[in-house]
Amino acid sequence: MKIAYYGKNVNLRENTKKDIDKKVSRLNKYFREDVEARVTVSQEKSGMRCEITIPIPASGTILRADQVDEDLLVAVDNCISGLVSQIRKYKTKLERRRYVKNAIRFAEVEEPAPEEVLPEDVDIARTKEIEVLPMGTEEAVDQMELLGHDFFLYFDMDRERICCVYKRKAGNYGLLVPTK
């Protein structure tokens, strides 16, 4: 597995990268050599944030874990535990996807505990049709806040496509813009 490091408001020293390498290398048994793990480290008010993102080549599947702790290496450990749990939990669904089989070594993945097993069929409890109105991003955020929602779907007039604004854990906002 290849590891790429990104620091936001943090300079990662070589010895810190080596420590993180040792911890992330525990995931090597699950992935092929050409899979890249992106480790993003940032400083926050509550401590160090570690985010590990693993895009699976050619499948569109992305595994991601995000943790905050006062100690960076504890946050890394928690991210790795979360990724292993995701792999175990979604094992059967991931096995069905055509290109994922080439990237993940499923023989190494333990069977999930009964409480982690996902239902075979997706149980959609409600379907709701909404009118997607044309507006700007700021107006969409205002509308989302007025409704008390965590996300809002709208037709972005500037981009001429459907977009989604959402509230992030950090308290700020995100924007999802679909690409082809």
XYZ file of C-alpha atoms in Angstrom:
180
model
C 0.000 0.000 0.000
C 1.217 3.460 -0.872
C 0.763 6.240 1.669
C 0.416 9.927 0.782
C 0.585 12.523 3.543
C -1.191 15.852 3.676
C -0.864 18.364 6.507
C -3.295 21.197 7.117
C -1.761 23.832 9.378
C 0.720 21.144 10.474
C 4.218 20.244 9.344
C 4.663 16.487 9.534
C 8.165 15.481 10.578
C 9.817 12.403 9.133
C 9.761 10.547 12.460
C 6.008 11.227 12.774
C 5.479 9.910 9.248
C 7.459 6.770 10.148
C 5.301 6.217 13.239
C 2.143 6.650 11.163
C 3.609 4.340 8.467
C 4.024 1.573 11.056
C 0.432 1.906 12.154
C -1.082 2.214 8.663
C 0.993 -0.740 7.452
C -1.358 -2.944 9.518
C -3.804 -2.395 6.639
C -1.355 -3.903 4.095
C -2.817 -7.352 4.586
C -6.192 -6.082 3.315
C -5.049 -4.175 0.222
C -2.951 -4.706 -2.878
C 0.285 -2.758 -3.347
C -1.157 -0.258 -5.853
C -3.861 1.025 -3.474
C -3.088 4.451 -2.023
C -4.016 5.582 1.470
C -4.303 9.350 1.922
C -3.481 10.432 5.459
C -4.524 14.001 6.257
C -3.454 15.504 9.567
C -4.659 18.828 10.915
C -4.583 20.755 14.178
C -7.951 21.585 15.727
C -9.098 23.204 18.949
C -9.926 19.834 20.465
C -6.686 18.161 19.381
C -5.167 16.515 16.330
C -7.460 15.338 13.531
C -6.450 12.350 11.435
C -8.368 11.369 8.341
C -7.464 8.277 6.345
C -9.084 7.927 2.936
C -8.599 4.879 0.726
C -10.099 5.130 -2.760
C -10.407 1.694 -4.348
C -9.129 1.912 -7.940
C -11.673 1.652 -10.781
C -14.641 0.942 -8.500
C -15.716 4.313 -7.152
C -15.649 2.884 -3.624
C -14.044 5.060 -0.966
C -13.215 3.919 2.559
C -12.770 6.792 5.003
C -12.206 7.235 8.726
C -11.846 10.505 10.607
C -10.863 10.859 14.273
C -9.803 13.628 16.661
C -7.660 13.063 19.744
C -5.115 14.994 21.783
C -2.506 12.430 20.697
C -2.081 12.081 16.929
C -1.067 8.423 17.090
C -4.189 7.551 19.091
C -6.269 9.259 16.400
C -4.428 7.201 13.750
C -5.112 3.973 15.700
C -8.798 4.866 15.961
C -8.968 5.560 12.208
C -7.387 2.204 11.414
C -9.825 0.413 13.734
C -12.677 2.201 11.992
C -11.416 1.213 8.532
C -11.012 -2.435 9.529
C -14.525 -2.364 10.951
C -15.859 -0.860 7.699
C -14.116 -3.519 5.620
C -15.473 -6.285 7.829
C -18.972 -4.809 7.931
C -19.230 -4.224 4.184
C -17.289 -7.336 3.123
C -20.142 -9.092 1.332
C -21.316 -5.930 -0.416
C -17.773 -5.056 -1.471
C -17.160 -8.596 -2.767
C -20.066 -8.204 -5.174
C -18.574 -5.129 -6.807
C -16.589 -5.989 -9.878
C -13.429 -3.907 -9.496
C -13.112 -3.978 -5.713
C -12.060 -7.648 -5.834
C -8.837 -6.607 -7.545
C -7.865 -4.232 -4.737
C -8.947 -5.818 -1.441
C -7.654 -9.156 -0.182
C -10.896 -10.595 1.141
C -9.211 -13.767 2.435
C -7.657 -11.594 5.153
C -10.954 -10.025 6.217
C -12.573 -11.635 9.237
C -16.270 -12.401 9.179
C -18.299 -9.606 10.767
C -19.915 -10.017 14.160
C -23.692 -10.612 13.913
C -24.472 -7.052 15.024
C -22.207 -5.678 12.252
C -23.852 -7.592 9.412
C -25.684 -5.355 6.992
C -29.076 -6.390 5.691
C -28.988 -7.898 2.193
C -31.732 -5.609 0.922
C -31.749 -1.886 1.483
C -34.856 -0.956 3.455
C -35.980 2.434 2.175
C -38.591 3.544 4.676
C -39.728 6.643 2.814
C -39.508 8.155 -0.640
C -40.001 11.868 -0.992
C -40.164 13.891 -4.177
C -38.829 17.407 -3.895
C -38.845 20.394 -6.175
C -35.261 21.410 -6.907
C -35.337 25.191 -7.180
C -32.741 27.326 -8.954
C -30.702 29.441 -6.514
C -27.195 30.412 -5.474
C -25.085 28.615 -2.879
C -25.629 31.222 -0.142
C -29.370 31.105 -0.661
C -29.275 27.296 -0.448
C -27.399 27.468 2.871
C -29.972 29.957 4.186
C -32.807 27.682 3.069
C -31.142 24.669 4.712
C -30.786 26.572 7.993
C -34.400 27.760 7.842
C -35.590 24.185 7.398
C -33.294 22.909 10.168
C -31.770 20.260 7.883
C -28.193 18.997 7.672
C -28.181 19.139 3.856
C -30.092 20.825 1.051
C -30.406 19.851 -2.613
C -30.804 22.676 -5.152
C -30.206 23.652 -8.784
C -27.081 25.826 -8.846
C -27.694 28.637 -11.337
C -23.978 29.391 -11.803
C -22.929 25.786 -12.451
C -26.180 24.834 -14.205
C -26.433 21.521 -12.346
C -27.916 20.021 -9.222
C -25.708 20.529 -6.144
C -25.963 19.826 -2.436
C -24.862 21.967 0.498
C -24.369 20.301 3.869
C -23.390 21.173 7.416
C -20.032 19.744 8.488
C -19.076 18.471 11.946
C -16.691 21.413 12.288
C -19.683 23.783 12.085
C -18.944 25.156 8.636
C -20.505 24.070 5.338
C -19.636 21.785 2.455
C -20.743 21.777 -1.162
C -21.181 18.660 -3.290
C -20.870 19.336 -7.021
C -21.443 16.303 -9.249
C -19.026 15.644 -12.112
C -19.379 13.342 -15.063
